[in-house]
mmCIF file of C-alpha atoms and ligand atoms in Angstrom:
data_model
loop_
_atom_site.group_PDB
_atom_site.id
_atom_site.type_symbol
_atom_site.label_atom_id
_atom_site.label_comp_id
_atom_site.label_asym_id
_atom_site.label_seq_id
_atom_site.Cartn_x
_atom_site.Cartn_y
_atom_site.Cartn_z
ATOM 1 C CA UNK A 294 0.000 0.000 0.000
ATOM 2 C CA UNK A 295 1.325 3.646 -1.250
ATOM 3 C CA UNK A 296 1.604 5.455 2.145
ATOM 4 C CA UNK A 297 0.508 9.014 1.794
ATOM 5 C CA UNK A 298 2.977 12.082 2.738
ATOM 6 C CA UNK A 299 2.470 15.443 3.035
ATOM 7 C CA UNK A 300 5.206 17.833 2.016
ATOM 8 C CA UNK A 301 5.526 21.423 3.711
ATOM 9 C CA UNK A 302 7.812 23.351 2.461
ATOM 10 C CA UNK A 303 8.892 26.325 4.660
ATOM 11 C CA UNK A 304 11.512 27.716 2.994
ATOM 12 C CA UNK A 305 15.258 28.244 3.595
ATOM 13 C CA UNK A 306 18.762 26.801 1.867
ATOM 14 C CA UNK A 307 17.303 23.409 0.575
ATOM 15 C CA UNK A 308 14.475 25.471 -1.840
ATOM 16 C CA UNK A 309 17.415 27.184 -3.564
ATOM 17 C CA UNK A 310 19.123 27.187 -6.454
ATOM 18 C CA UNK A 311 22.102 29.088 -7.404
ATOM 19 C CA UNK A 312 22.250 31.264 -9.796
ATOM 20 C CA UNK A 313 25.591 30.538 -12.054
ATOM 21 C CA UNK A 314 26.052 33.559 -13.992
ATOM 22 C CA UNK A 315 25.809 35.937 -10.709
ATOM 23 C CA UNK A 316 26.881 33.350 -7.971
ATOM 24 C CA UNK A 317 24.036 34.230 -5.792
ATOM 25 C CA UNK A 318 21.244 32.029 -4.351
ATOM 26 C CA UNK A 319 17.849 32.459 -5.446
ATOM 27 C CA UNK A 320 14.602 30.777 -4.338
ATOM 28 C CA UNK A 321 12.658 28.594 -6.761
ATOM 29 C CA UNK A 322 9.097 27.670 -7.577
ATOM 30 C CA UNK A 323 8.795 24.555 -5.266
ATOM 31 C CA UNK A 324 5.824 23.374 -6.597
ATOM 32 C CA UNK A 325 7.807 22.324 -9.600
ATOM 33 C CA UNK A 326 10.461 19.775 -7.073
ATOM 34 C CA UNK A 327 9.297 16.520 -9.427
ATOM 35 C CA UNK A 328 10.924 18.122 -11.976
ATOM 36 C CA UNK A 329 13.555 19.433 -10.115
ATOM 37 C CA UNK A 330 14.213 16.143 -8.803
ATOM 38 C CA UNK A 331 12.509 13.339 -10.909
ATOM 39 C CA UNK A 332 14.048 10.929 -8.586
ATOM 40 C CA UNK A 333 11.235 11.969 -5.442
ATOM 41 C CA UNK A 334 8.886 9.855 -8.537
ATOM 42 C CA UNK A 335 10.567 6.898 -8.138
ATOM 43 C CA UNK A 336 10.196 6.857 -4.151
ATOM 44 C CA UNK A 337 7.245 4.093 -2.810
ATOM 45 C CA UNK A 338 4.849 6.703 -1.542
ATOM 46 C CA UNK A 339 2.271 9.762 -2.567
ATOM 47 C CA UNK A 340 3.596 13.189 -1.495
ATOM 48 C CA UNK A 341 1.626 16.225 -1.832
ATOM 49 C CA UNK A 342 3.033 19.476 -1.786
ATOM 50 C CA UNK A 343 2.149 23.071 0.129
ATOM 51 C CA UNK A 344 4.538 25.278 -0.047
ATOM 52 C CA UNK A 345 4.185 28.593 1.925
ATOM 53 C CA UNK A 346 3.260 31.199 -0.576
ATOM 54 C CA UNK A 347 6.382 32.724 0.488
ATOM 55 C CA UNK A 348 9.692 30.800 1.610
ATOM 56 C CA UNK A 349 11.206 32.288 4.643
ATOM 57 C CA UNK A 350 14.610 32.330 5.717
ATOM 58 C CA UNK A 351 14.222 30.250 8.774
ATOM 59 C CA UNK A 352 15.670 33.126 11.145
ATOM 60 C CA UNK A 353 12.077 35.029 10.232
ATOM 61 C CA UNK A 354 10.615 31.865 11.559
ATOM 62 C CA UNK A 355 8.458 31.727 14.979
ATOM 63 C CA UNK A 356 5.139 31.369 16.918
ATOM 64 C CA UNK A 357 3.107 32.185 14.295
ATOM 65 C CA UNK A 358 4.878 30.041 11.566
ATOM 66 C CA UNK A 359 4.797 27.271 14.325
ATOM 67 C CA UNK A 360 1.354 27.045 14.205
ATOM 68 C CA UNK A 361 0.877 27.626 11.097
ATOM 69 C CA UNK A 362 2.551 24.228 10.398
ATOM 70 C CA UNK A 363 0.996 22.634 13.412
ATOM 71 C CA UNK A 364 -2.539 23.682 11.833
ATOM 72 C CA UNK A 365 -1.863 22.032 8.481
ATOM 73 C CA UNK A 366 -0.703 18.961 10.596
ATOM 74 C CA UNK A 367 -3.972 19.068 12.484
ATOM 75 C CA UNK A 368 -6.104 19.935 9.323
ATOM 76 C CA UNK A 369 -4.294 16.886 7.688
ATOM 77 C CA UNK A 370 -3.839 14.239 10.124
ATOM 78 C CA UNK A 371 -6.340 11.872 9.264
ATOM 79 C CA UNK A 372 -5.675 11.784 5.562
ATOM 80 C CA UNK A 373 -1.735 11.393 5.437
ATOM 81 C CA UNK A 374 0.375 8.742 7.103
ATOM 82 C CA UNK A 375 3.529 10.924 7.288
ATOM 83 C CA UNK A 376 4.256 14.391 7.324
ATOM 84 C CA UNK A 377 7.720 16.133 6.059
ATOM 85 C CA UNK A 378 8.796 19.413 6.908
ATOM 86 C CA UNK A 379 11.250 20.841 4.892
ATOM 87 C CA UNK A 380 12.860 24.436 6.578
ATOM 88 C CA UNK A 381 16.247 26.406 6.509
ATOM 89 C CA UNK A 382 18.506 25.208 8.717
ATOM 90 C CA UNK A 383 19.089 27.888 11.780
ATOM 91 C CA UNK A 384 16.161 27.861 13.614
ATOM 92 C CA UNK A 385 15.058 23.944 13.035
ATOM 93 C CA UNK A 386 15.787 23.197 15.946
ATOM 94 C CA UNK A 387 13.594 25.444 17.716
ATOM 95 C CA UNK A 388 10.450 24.474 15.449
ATOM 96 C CA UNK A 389 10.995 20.885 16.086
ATOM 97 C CA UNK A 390 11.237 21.078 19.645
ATOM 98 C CA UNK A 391 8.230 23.616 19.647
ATOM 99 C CA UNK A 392 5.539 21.320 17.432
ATOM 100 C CA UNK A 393 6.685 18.613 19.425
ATOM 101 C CA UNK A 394 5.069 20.201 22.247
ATOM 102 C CA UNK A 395 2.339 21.215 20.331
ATOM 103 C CA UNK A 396 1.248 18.156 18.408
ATOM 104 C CA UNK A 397 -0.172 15.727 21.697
ATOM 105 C CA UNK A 398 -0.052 12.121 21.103
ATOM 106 C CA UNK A 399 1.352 11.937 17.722
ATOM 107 C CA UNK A 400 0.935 8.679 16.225
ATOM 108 C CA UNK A 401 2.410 9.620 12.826
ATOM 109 C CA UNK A 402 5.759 10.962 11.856
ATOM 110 C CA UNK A 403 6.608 14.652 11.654
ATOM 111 C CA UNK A 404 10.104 14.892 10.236
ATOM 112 C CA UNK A 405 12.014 18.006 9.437
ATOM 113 C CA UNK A 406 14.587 18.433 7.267
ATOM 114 C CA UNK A 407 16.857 20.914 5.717
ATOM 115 C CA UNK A 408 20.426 21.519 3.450
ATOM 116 C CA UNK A 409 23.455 23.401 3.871
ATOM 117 C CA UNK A 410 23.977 23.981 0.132
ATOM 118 C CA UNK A 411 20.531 24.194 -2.413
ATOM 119 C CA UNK A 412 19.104 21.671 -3.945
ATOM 120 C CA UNK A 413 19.949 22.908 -7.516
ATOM 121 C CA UNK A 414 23.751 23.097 -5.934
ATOM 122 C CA UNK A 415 26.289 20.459 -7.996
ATOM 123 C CA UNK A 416 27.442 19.542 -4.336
ATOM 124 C CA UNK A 417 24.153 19.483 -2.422
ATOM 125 C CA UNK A 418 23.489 17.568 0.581
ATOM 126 C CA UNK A 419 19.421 18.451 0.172
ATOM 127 C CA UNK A 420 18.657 15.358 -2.217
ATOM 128 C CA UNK A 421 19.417 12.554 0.197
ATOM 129 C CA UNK A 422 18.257 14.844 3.496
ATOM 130 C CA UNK A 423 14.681 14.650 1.483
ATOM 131 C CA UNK A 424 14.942 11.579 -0.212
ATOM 132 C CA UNK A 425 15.299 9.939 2.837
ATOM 133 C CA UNK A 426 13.278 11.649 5.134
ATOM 134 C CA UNK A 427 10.557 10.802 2.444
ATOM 135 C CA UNK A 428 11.708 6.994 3.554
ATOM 136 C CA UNK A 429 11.372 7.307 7.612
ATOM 137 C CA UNK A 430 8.146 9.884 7.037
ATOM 138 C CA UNK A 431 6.623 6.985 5.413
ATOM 139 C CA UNK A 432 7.933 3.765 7.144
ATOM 140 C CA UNK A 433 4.858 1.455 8.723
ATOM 141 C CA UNK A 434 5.259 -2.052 10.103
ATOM 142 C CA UNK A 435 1.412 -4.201 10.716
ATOM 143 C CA UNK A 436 0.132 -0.692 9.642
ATOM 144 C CA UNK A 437 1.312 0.966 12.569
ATOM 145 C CA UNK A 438 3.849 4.001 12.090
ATOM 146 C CA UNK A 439 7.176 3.230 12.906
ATOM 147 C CA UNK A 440 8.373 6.696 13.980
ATOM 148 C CA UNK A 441 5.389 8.291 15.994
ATOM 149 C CA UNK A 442 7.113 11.986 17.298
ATOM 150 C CA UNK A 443 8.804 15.281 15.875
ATOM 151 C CA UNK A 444 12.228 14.412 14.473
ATOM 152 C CA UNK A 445 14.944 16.204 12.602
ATOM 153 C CA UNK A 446 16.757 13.923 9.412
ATOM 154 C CA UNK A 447 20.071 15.298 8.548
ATOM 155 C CA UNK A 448 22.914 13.933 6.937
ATOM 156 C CA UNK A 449 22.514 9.869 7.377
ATOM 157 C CA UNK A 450 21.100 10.705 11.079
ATOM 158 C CA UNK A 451 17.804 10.862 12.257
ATOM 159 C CA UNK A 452 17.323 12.758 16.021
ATOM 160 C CA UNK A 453 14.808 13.533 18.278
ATOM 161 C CA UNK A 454 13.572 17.086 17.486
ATOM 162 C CA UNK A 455 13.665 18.320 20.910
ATOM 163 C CA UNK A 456 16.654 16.986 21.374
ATOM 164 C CA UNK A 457 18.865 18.623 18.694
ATOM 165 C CA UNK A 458 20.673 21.899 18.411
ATOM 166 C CA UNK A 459 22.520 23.447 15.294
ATOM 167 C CA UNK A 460 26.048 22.890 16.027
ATOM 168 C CA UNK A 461 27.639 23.691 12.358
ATOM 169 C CA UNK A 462 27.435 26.563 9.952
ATOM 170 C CA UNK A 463 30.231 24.614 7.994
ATOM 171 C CA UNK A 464 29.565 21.204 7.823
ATOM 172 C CA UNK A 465 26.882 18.932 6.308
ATOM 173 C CA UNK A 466 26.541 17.312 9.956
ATOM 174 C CA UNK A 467 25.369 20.037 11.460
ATOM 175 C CA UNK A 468 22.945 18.557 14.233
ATOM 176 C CA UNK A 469 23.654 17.098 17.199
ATOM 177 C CA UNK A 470 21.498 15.391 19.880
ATOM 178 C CA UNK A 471 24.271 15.453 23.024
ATOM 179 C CA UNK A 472 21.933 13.737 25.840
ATOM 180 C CA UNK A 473 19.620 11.119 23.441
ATOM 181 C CA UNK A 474 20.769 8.741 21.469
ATOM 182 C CA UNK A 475 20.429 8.733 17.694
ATOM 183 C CA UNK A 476 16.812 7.531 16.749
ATOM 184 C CA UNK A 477 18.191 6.094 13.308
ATOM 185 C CA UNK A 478 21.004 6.103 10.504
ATOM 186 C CA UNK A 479 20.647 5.630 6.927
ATOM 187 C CA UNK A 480 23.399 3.592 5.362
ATOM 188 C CA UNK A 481 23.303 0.658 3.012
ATOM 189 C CA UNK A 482 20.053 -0.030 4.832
ATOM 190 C CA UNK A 483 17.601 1.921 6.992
ATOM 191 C CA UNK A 484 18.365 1.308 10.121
ATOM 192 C CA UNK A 485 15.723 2.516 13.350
ATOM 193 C CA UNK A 486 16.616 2.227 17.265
ATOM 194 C CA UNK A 487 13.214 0.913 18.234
ATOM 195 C CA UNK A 488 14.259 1.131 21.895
ATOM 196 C CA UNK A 489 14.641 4.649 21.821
ATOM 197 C CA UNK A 490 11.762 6.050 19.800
ATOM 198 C CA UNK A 491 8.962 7.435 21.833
ATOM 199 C CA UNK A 492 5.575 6.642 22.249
ATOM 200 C CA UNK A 493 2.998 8.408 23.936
ATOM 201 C CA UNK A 494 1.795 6.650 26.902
ATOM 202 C CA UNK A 495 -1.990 8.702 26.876
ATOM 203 C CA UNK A 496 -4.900 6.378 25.291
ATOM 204 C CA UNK A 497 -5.917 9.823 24.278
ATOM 205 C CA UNK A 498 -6.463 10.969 20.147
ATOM 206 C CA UNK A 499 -4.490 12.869 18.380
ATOM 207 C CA UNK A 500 -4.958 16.969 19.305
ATOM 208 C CA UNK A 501 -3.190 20.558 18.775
ATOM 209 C CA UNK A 502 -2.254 22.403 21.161
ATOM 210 C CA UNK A 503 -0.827 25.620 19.709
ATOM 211 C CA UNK A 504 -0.596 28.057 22.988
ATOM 212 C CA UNK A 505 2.684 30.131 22.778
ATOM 213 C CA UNK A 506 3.328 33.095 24.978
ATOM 214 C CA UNK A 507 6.544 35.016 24.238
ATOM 215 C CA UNK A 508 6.516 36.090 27.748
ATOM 216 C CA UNK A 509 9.984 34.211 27.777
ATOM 217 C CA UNK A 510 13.877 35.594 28.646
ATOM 218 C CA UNK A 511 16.615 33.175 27.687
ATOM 219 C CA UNK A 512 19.794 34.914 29.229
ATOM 220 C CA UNK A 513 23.281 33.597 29.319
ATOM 221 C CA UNK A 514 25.714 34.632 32.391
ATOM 222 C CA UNK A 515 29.274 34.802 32.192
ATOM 223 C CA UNK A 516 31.991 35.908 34.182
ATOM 224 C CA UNK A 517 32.194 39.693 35.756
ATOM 225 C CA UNK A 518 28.191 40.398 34.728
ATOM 226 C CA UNK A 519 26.005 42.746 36.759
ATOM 227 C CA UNK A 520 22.615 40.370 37.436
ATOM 228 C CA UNK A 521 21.163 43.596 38.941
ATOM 229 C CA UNK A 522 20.364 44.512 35.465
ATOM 230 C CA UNK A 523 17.357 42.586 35.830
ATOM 231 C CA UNK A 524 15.741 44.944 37.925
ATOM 232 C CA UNK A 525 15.325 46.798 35.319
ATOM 233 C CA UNK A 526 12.792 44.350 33.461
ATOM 234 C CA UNK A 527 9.655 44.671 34.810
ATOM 235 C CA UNK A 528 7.641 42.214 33.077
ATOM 236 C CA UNK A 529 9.521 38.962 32.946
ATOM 237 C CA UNK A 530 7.293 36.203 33.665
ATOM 238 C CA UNK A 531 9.812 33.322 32.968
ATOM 239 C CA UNK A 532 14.051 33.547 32.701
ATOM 240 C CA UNK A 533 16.052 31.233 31.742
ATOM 241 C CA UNK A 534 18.786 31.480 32.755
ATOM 242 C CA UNK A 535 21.932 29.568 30.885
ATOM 243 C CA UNK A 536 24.444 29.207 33.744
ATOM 244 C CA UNK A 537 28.123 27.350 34.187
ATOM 245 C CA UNK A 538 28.115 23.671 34.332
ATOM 246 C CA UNK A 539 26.286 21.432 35.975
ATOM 247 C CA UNK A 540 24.314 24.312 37.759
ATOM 248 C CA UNK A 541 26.734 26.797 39.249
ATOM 249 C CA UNK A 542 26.832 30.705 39.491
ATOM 250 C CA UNK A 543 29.033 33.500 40.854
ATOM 251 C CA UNK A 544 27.774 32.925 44.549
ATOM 252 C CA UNK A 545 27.381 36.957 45.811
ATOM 253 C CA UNK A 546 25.364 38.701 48.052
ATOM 254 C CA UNK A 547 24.071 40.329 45.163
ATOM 255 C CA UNK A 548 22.907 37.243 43.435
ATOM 256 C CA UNK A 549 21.343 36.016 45.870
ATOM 257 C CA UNK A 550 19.591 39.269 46.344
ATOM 258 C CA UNK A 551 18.852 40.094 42.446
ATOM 259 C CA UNK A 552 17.160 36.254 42.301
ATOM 260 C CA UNK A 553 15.350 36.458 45.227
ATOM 261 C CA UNK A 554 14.014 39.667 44.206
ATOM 262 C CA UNK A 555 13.120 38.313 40.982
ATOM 263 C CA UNK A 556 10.755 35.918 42.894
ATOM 264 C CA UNK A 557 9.027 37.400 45.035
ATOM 265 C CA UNK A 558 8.545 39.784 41.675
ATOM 266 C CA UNK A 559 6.772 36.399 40.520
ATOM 267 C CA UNK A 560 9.227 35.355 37.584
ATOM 268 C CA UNK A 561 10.148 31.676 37.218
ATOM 269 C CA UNK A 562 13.591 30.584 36.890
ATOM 270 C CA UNK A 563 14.428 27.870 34.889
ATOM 271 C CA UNK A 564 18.152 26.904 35.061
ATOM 272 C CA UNK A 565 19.916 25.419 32.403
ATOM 273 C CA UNK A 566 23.740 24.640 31.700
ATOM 274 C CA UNK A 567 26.045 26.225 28.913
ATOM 275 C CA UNK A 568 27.365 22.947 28.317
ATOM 276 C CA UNK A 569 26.287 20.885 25.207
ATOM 277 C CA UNK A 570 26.362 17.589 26.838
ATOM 278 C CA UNK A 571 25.134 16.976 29.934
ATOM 279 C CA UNK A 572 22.993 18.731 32.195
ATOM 280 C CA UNK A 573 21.817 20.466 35.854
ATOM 281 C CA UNK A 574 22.679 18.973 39.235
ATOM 282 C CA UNK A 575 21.323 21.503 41.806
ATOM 283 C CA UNK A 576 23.539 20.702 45.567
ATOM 284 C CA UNK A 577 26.080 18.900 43.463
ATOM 285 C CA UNK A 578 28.314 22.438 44.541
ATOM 286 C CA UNK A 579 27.917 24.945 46.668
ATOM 287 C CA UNK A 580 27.709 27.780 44.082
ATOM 288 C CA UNK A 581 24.071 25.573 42.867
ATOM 289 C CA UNK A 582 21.890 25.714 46.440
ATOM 290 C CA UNK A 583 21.102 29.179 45.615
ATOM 291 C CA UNK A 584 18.728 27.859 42.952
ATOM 292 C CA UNK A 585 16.644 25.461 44.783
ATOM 293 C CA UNK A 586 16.634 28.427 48.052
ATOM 294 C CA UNK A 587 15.007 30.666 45.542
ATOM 295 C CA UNK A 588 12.696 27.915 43.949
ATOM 296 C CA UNK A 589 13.968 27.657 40.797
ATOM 297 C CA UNK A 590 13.518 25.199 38.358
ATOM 298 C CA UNK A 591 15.826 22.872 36.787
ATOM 299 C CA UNK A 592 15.908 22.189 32.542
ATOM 300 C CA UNK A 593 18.061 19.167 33.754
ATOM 301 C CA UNK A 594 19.340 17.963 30.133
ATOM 302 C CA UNK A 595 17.361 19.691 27.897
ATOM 303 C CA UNK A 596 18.768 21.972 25.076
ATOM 304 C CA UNK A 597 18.513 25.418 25.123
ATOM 305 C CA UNK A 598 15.737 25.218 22.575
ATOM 306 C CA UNK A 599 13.541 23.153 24.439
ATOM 307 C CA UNK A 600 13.898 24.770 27.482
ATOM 308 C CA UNK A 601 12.458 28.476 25.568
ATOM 309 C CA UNK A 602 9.833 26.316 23.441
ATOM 310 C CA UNK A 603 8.308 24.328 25.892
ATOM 311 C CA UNK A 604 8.295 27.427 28.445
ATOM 312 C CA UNK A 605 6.332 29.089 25.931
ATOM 313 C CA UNK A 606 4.412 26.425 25.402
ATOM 314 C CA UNK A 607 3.586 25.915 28.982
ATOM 315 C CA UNK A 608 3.165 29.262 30.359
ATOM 316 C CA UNK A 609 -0.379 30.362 30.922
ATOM 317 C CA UNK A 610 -1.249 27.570 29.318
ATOM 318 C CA UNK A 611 -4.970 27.117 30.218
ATOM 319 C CA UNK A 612 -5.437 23.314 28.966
ATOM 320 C CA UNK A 613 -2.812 22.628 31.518
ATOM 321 C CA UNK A 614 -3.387 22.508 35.290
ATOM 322 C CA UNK A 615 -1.172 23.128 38.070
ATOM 323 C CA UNK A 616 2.019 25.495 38.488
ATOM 324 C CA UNK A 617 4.334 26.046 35.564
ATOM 325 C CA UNK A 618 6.802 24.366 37.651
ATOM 326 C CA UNK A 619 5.186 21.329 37.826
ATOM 327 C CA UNK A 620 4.280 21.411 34.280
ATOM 328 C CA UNK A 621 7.769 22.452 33.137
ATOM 329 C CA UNK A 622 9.486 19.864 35.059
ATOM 330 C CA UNK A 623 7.313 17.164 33.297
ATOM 331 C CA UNK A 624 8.961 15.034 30.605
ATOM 332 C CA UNK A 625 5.990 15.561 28.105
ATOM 333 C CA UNK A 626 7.607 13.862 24.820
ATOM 334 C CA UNK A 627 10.804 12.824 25.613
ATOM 335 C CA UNK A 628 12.767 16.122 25.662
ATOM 336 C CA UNK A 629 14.624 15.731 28.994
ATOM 337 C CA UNK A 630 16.255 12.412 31.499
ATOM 338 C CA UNK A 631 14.237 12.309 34.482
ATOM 339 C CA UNK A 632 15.566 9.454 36.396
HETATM 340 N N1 LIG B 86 19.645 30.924 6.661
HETATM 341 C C1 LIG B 86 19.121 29.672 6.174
HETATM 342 C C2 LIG B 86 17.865 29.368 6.977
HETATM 343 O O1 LIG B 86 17.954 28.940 8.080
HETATM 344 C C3 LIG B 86 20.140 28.606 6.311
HETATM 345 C C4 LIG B 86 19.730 27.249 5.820
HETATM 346 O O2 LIG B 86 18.651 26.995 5.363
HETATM 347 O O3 LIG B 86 20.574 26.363 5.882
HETATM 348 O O4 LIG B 86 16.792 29.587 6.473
#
């Protein structure tokens, strides 16, 4: 049986082409891809294609593009088995991790993928990125999906969304997933971890989900800075703040002061650590107990980009009940290690 996929296309490097009398990049009409690449014909599966009307650059990319996508997910989830996302690379990592908060109990794949160099590029990496995300978008065994959450495909590797991060500007691997292991690699054969994909453990159907507030401050510190700056912004409802290590920051008076202040101000705090792998172990040093005196939160092992998506996600958030802490320090698809 032809599985059906749809195709969203977003945008960014991979819709390019370059231009080889001027040398510069230029978008093109991505409704004509099977010609473009007459090898997406010869692939065992139906793909339709919706293109935004106009491709972004994936740094003009946010909450409203997020749900836009989620939307057409939603709209489209009972008549296609697979859905394929293809976006510029810089900011994939955000939408992933977002949609995978906003897409409950997904039961079909959502993969995103992207290029460093365009499609109509003699070198390109975009043709097997989409060729074979086309592959894992449609992959069913006993008619059940095989890969039921948001991913990100990208150069022979396929991660968990809201586990990745953009780690290259340069080269053609340019995601990582530091703290979950890689969901699948494409070689001579298609191989899938089946131990580490997730699946939802609600009985509960398929639903959206789209609440974003942008009522979220991602800050990082670093050595010698004045914290009492924050005083100075009133209406900060959530920080994150992006400290040394495994949880540890300059351990002042005027830390403590500036943090505590921030709390009783009613801001959350959400710690997490500047290092890529890894994550937050509050009382593992002194310079961490200020951050569970002051109540704040710990973003354990999550990426940076998790952390800001699914604050936004959760924050005022009125299908969810309870404090944002306790929401927050919920694993809700896989995006962090609670032991
Ligand atoms: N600036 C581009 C984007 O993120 C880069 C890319 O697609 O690789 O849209």
């Amino acid at each position: 049986m032809k599985r059906k996929v749809l195709l969203i296309y977003t945008g960014g490097t991979i819709g390019m082409e370059k231009d080889y009398d001027t040398g510069s990049l230029r978008a093109f009409d991505f409704s004509n891809i099977f010609e473009k690449m007459p090898e997406m014909n010869l692939i065992e599966c139906e793909i339709s294609v919706q293109p935004f009307k106009k491709p972004l650059d994936s740094s003009d990319m946010g909450p409203k593009e997020w749900k836009k996508i989620a939307k057409y997910i939603a709209k489209n989830y009972d008549s296609y088995d697979g859905f394929l996302i293809l976006h510029g690379t810089d900011t994939m990592s955000y939408t992933a991790s977002a949609l995978s908060f906003m897409l409950k109990n997904l039961r079909k794949p959502v993969i995103l993928t992207g290029s460093q160099l365009p499609i109509g590029d003699l070198r390109t990496d975009a043709k097997e990125n989409l060729l074979t995300s086309l592959y894992y978008a449609s992959l069913y065994e006993n008619d059940e999906a095989v890969i039921q959450e948001v991913t990100i495909y990208f150069e022979y590797k396929l991660l968990r969304g809201n586990r990745t991060l953009k780690y290259s500007a340069e080269y053609f691997d340019a995601y990582q997933s530091p703290n979950y292991p890689i969901l699948g690699q494409s070689g001579v054969h298609l191989n899938i971890e089946k131990d580490f994909l997730w699946r939802t453990r609600s009985d509960a159907d398929f639903y959206m989900d789209d609440h974003i507030s942008q009522e979220v401050l991602f800050w990082r510190i670093f050595p010698g800075m004045h914290l009492e700056h924050f005083a100075e912004i009133p209406k900060m409802k959530v920080l994150i703040l992006q400290v040394f290590g495994s949880g540890t920051i300059f351990n002042t008076p005027k830390t403590q002061q500036t943090l505590q202040m921030l709390r009783d101000r009613g801001t959350e705090i959400v710690v997490v650590s500047q290092c890529v792998s890894g994550g937050i172990s509050f009382g593992k040093y002194t310079n961490s107990n200020i951050f569970s005196k002051i109540g704040a939160i710990s973003g354990y092992d999550m990426t940076a980009e998790s952390a800001i998506t699914k604050a936004m996600h959760v924050l005022e958030n009125p299908n969810y009940t309870g404090s944002f802490a306790d929401n927050f320090a919920r694993n809700l698809c896989g995006e962090v290690t609670v032991s």
